[in-house]
PDB file of C-alpha atoms in Angstrom:
ATOM      1  CA  UNK A   1     111.637 112.636  99.211  1.00  0.00           C
ATOM      2  CA  UNK A   2     115.409 112.190  97.920  1.00  0.00           C
ATOM      3  CA  UNK A   3     116.301 111.534 101.435  1.00  0.00           C
ATOM      4  CA  UNK A   4     114.075 108.616 101.921  1.00  0.00           C
ATOM      5  CA  UNK A   5     114.992 107.025  98.545  1.00  0.00           C
ATOM      6  CA  UNK A   6     118.759 107.472  99.493  1.00  0.00           C
ATOM      7  CA  UNK A   7     117.834 105.715 102.839  1.00  0.00           C
ATOM      8  CA  UNK A   8     116.286 102.876 101.124  1.00  0.00           C
ATOM      9  CA  UNK A   9     119.394 102.381  98.290  1.00  0.00           C
ATOM     10  CA  UNK A  10     121.740 100.300 100.412  1.00  0.00           C
ATOM     11  CA  UNK A  11     124.369  99.680  97.388  1.00  0.00           C
ATOM     12  CA  UNK A  12     125.435  96.758  95.991  1.00  0.00           C
ATOM     13  CA  UNK A  13     125.035  94.771  99.210  1.00  0.00           C
ATOM     14  CA  UNK A  14     121.095  95.312  99.382  1.00  0.00           C
ATOM     15  CA  UNK A  15     119.004  92.177  99.038  1.00  0.00           C
ATOM     16  CA  UNK A  16     116.281  91.496  96.666  1.00  0.00           C
ATOM     17  CA  UNK A  17     113.846  92.633  99.592  1.00  0.00           C
ATOM     18  CA  UNK A  18     115.528  95.975  99.557  1.00  0.00           C
ATOM     19  CA  UNK A  19     115.159  96.249  95.864  1.00  0.00           C
ATOM     20  CA  UNK A  20     111.444  95.803  96.186  1.00  0.00           C
ATOM     21  CA  UNK A  21     111.169  98.320  99.072  1.00  0.00           C
ATOM     22  CA  UNK A  22     112.987 100.991  97.032  1.00  0.00           C
ATOM     23  CA  UNK A  23     110.804 100.224  93.942  1.00  0.00           C
ATOM     24  CA  UNK A  24     107.551 100.812  96.155  1.00  0.00           C
ATOM     25  CA  UNK A  25     108.986 103.704  97.839  1.00  0.00           C
ATOM     26  CA  UNK A  26     109.983 105.656  94.634  1.00  0.00           C
ATOM     27  CA  UNK A  27     106.579 105.008  93.151  1.00  0.00           C
ATOM     28  CA  UNK A  28     104.666 105.931  96.102  1.00  0.00           C
ATOM     29  CA  UNK A  29     106.829 109.209  96.839  1.00  0.00           C
ATOM     30  CA  UNK A  30     106.538 110.237  92.895  1.00  0.00           C
ATOM     31  CA  UNK A  31     102.905 109.594  92.649  1.00  0.00           C
ATOM     32  CA  UNK A  32     102.118 111.814  95.845  1.00  0.00           C
ATOM     33  CA  UNK A  33     104.473 114.571  94.600  1.00  0.00           C
ATOM     34  CA  UNK A  34     103.775 115.252  91.235  1.00  0.00           C
ATOM     35  CA  UNK A  35     100.749 115.483  88.849  1.00  0.00           C
ATOM     36  CA  UNK A  36      99.793 111.979  87.557  1.00  0.00           C
ATOM     37  CA  UNK A  37      99.532 112.800  83.983  1.00  0.00           C
ATOM     38  CA  UNK A  38     103.134 114.088  83.837  1.00  0.00           C
ATOM     39  CA  UNK A  39     104.574 111.378  85.722  1.00  0.00           C
ATOM     40  CA  UNK A  40     103.477 107.848  84.514  1.00  0.00           C
ATOM     41  CA  UNK A  41     106.134 107.506  81.680  1.00  0.00           C
ATOM     42  CA  UNK A  42     108.715 108.961  83.941  1.00  0.00           C
ATOM     43  CA  UNK A  43     108.116 106.465  86.820  1.00  0.00           C
ATOM     44  CA  UNK A  44     108.398 103.437  84.746  1.00  0.00           C
ATOM     45  CA  UNK A  45     111.550 104.756  83.164  1.00  0.00           C
ATOM     46  CA  UNK A  46     113.470 105.533  86.228  1.00  0.00           C
ATOM     47  CA  UNK A  47     112.484 102.372  87.870  1.00  0.00           C
ATOM     48  CA  UNK A  48     113.465 100.281  84.990  1.00  0.00           C
ATOM     49  CA  UNK A  49     116.708 102.038  84.722  1.00  0.00           C
ATOM     50  CA  UNK A  50     117.512 102.175  88.499  1.00  0.00           C
ATOM     51  CA  UNK A  51     116.864  98.311  89.197  1.00  0.00           C
ATOM     52  CA  UNK A  52     117.988  97.415  85.791  1.00  0.00           C
ATOM     53  CA  UNK A  53     114.678  95.841  84.516  1.00  0.00           C
ATOM     54  CA  UNK A  54     113.625  94.638  81.429  1.00  0.00           C
ATOM     55  CA  UNK A  55     110.160  95.802  81.395  1.00  0.00           C
ATOM     56  CA  UNK A  56     108.194  97.884  83.759  1.00  0.00           C
ATOM     57  CA  UNK A  57     104.763  99.129  83.321  1.00  0.00           C
ATOM     58  CA  UNK A  58     102.089 101.085  85.552  1.00  0.00           C
ATOM     59  CA  UNK A  59      98.602 100.463  85.408  1.00  0.00           C
ATOM     60  CA  UNK A  60      95.969 102.694  86.869  1.00  0.00           C
ATOM     61  CA  UNK A  61      93.107 101.293  89.312  1.00  0.00           C
ATOM     62  CA  UNK A  62      90.043 102.601  88.098  1.00  0.00           C
ATOM     63  CA  UNK A  63      86.666 101.235  89.062  1.00  0.00           C
ATOM     64  CA  UNK A  64      87.508  97.695  89.403  1.00  0.00           C
ATOM     65  CA  UNK A  65      89.706  97.634  86.258  1.00  0.00           C
ATOM     66  CA  UNK A  66      93.149  98.049  85.520  1.00  0.00           C
ATOM     67  CA  UNK A  67      94.319 100.464  82.586  1.00  0.00           C
ATOM     68  CA  UNK A  68      97.759 100.016  81.642  1.00  0.00           C
ATOM     69  CA  UNK A  69      99.125 103.302  80.538  1.00  0.00           C
ATOM     70  CA  UNK A  70     102.888 103.643  80.688  1.00  0.00           C
ATOM     71  CA  UNK A  71     105.506 101.239  80.103  1.00  0.00           C
ATOM     72  CA  UNK A  72     109.262 101.135  79.681  1.00  0.00           C
ATOM     73  CA  UNK A  73     111.479  98.251  78.219  1.00  0.00           C
ATOM     74  CA  UNK A  74     109.551  97.409  74.708  1.00  0.00           C
ATOM     75  CA  UNK A  75     110.157  99.470  71.682  1.00  0.00           C
ATOM     76  CA  UNK A  76     106.920 101.302  70.332  1.00  0.00           C
ATOM     77  CA  UNK A  77     104.919 101.133  73.565  1.00  0.00           C
ATOM     78  CA  UNK A  78     102.763 104.673  73.474  1.00  0.00           C
ATOM     79  CA  UNK A  79      99.314 105.848  74.057  1.00  0.00           C
ATOM     80  CA  UNK A  80      98.596 104.311  70.544  1.00  0.00           C
ATOM     81  CA  UNK A  81      99.898 100.928  71.272  1.00  0.00           C
ATOM     82  CA  UNK A  82      97.715 100.837  74.156  1.00  0.00           C
ATOM     83  CA  UNK A  83      94.566 101.760  72.438  1.00  0.00           C
ATOM     84  CA  UNK A  84      95.456  99.059  69.921  1.00  0.00           C
ATOM     85  CA  UNK A  85      95.937  96.248  72.370  1.00  0.00           C
ATOM     86  CA  UNK A  86      93.092  97.277  74.823  1.00  0.00           C
ATOM     87  CA  UNK A  87      92.101  93.615  75.493  1.00  0.00           C
ATOM     88  CA  UNK A  88      95.794  92.808  76.975  1.00  0.00           C
ATOM     89  CA  UNK A  89      96.031  96.341  78.376  1.00  0.00           C
ATOM     90  CA  UNK A  90      93.078  96.526  80.355  1.00  0.00           C
ATOM     91  CA  UNK A  91      92.169  93.901  82.893  1.00  0.00           C
ATOM     92  CA  UNK A  92      89.873  93.208  85.450  1.00  0.00           C
ATOM     93  CA  UNK A  93      91.076  93.054  89.011  1.00  0.00           C
ATOM     94  CA  UNK A  94      90.066  89.502  88.815  1.00  0.00           C
ATOM     95  CA  UNK A  95      93.024  89.044  86.321  1.00  0.00           C
ATOM     96  CA  UNK A  96      96.711  88.400  86.575  1.00  0.00           C
ATOM     97  CA  UNK A  97      99.058  89.056  89.434  1.00  0.00           C
ATOM     98  CA  UNK A  98      98.399  92.784  88.736  1.00  0.00           C
ATOM     99  CA  UNK A  99      94.969  92.220  89.695  1.00  0.00           C
ATOM    100  CA  UNK A 100      95.764  90.103  92.665  1.00  0.00           C
ATOM    101  CA  UNK A 101      98.204  92.895  93.849  1.00  0.00           C
ATOM    102  CA  UNK A 102      94.903  95.139  93.968  1.00  0.00           C
ATOM    103  CA  UNK A 103      92.366  92.509  95.582  1.00  0.00           C
ATOM    104  CA  UNK A 104      95.094  91.512  98.181  1.00  0.00           C
ATOM    105  CA  UNK A 105      96.868  94.980  98.619  1.00  0.00           C
ATOM    106  CA  UNK A 106     100.120  93.160  98.620  1.00  0.00           C
ATOM    107  CA  UNK A 107     103.148  92.800  96.499  1.00  0.00           C
ATOM    108  CA  UNK A 108     102.787  89.748  94.137  1.00  0.00           C
ATOM    109  CA  UNK A 109     106.107  87.867  93.206  1.00  0.00           C
ATOM    110  CA  UNK A 110     106.146  84.906  90.713  1.00  0.00           C
ATOM    111  CA  UNK A 111     109.630  83.729  90.010  1.00  0.00           C
ATOM    112  CA  UNK A 112     108.318  81.349  87.644  1.00  0.00           C
ATOM    113  CA  UNK A 113     105.197  82.524  85.880  1.00  0.00           C
ATOM    114  CA  UNK A 114     104.634  78.965  84.474  1.00  0.00           C
ATOM    115  CA  UNK A 115     103.788  77.942  87.967  1.00  0.00           C
ATOM    116  CA  UNK A 116     101.495  80.825  88.852  1.00  0.00           C
ATOM    117  CA  UNK A 117      97.638  80.249  88.106  1.00  0.00           C
ATOM    118  CA  UNK A 118      96.983  83.861  88.080  1.00  0.00           C
ATOM    119  CA  UNK A 119      99.579  84.723  85.496  1.00  0.00           C
ATOM    120  CA  UNK A 120      98.095  86.490  82.349  1.00  0.00           C
ATOM    121  CA  UNK A 121     100.464  86.477  79.394  1.00  0.00           C
ATOM    122  CA  UNK A 122     100.732  89.013  76.871  1.00  0.00           C
ATOM    123  CA  UNK A 123     101.609  88.596  73.137  1.00  0.00           C
ATOM    124  CA  UNK A 124     104.187  91.695  73.233  1.00  0.00           C
ATOM    125  CA  UNK A 125     106.279  89.886  76.318  1.00  0.00           C
ATOM    126  CA  UNK A 126     106.386  86.488  75.081  1.00  0.00           C
ATOM    127  CA  UNK A 127     109.517  85.263  77.022  1.00  0.00           C
ATOM    128  CA  UNK A 128     108.184  86.477  80.531  1.00  0.00           C
ATOM    129  CA  UNK A 129     109.569  83.955  82.965  1.00  0.00           C
ATOM    130  CA  UNK A 130     109.231  86.091  86.111  1.00  0.00           C
ATOM    131  CA  UNK A 131     107.068  88.802  87.085  1.00  0.00           C
ATOM    132  CA  UNK A 132     106.236  91.004  90.122  1.00  0.00           C
ATOM    133  CA  UNK A 133     103.496  93.391  90.799  1.00  0.00           C
ATOM    134  CA  UNK A 134     103.556  96.151  93.286  1.00  0.00           C
ATOM    135  CA  UNK A 135     100.485  97.943  94.520  1.00  0.00           C
ATOM    136  CA  UNK A 136     100.891 101.815  94.969  1.00  0.00           C
ATOM    137  CA  UNK A 137      98.469 102.707  98.038  1.00  0.00           C
ATOM    138  CA  UNK A 138      97.434 106.226  99.278  1.00  0.00           C
ATOM    139  CA  UNK A 139      95.490 106.021 102.299  1.00  0.00           C
ATOM    140  CA  UNK A 140      92.687 103.248 101.905  1.00  0.00           C
ATOM    141  CA  UNK A 141      92.927 103.437  97.995  1.00  0.00           C
ATOM    142  CA  UNK A 142      94.956 101.426  95.257  1.00  0.00           C
ATOM    143  CA  UNK A 143      95.854 103.780  92.892  1.00  0.00           C
ATOM    144  CA  UNK A 144      97.834 102.008  90.581  1.00  0.00           C
ATOM    145  CA  UNK A 145     100.027  98.809  90.310  1.00  0.00           C
ATOM    146  CA  UNK A 146     103.724  98.788  89.116  1.00  0.00           C
ATOM    147  CA  UNK A 147     104.663  95.607  87.113  1.00  0.00           C
ATOM    148  CA  UNK A 148     107.713  94.360  86.157  1.00  0.00           C
ATOM    149  CA  UNK A 149     108.286  91.389  83.922  1.00  0.00           C
ATOM    150  CA  UNK A 150     111.686  89.244  83.227  1.00  0.00           C
ATOM    151  CA  UNK A 151     112.657  86.771  80.668  1.00  0.00           C
ATOM    152  CA  UNK A 152     114.987  85.265  83.546  1.00  0.00           C
ATOM    153  CA  UNK A 153     113.285  82.870  86.525  1.00  0.00           C
ATOM    154  CA  UNK A 154     113.791  83.613  89.706  1.00  0.00           C
TER     155      UNK A 154
END
């Protein structure tokens, strides 16, 4: 796995597309290699730190819904937080960029969320200006969606 990750890391000259490729590669490799329950919080931490992102979360795709279960970048996010904010942290696949990532099985990027009709705002990230949602696919199944949000457009 590490060899493939290192191959995807091109150093400072890499493009935004290479960042997205690395983001997806790391998530898929880790999800395939480790038990899911031990992995969720570590995946979002590593991605947030490696790509210098303000907020990253992971939502599991379960029966037509997305359950957000791990995040990095907002103080106080833990299992209890997700239970207390269930309405914002459990979405239908018909909601938000994360839902669109599941439905279309492709990376979704909103460089300005105000211009994206599928953007689903959440109270604990009021300054979001840009979002990317990356489906994590194994075989023919979407297992999860990695989502990153930023207060910077573009």
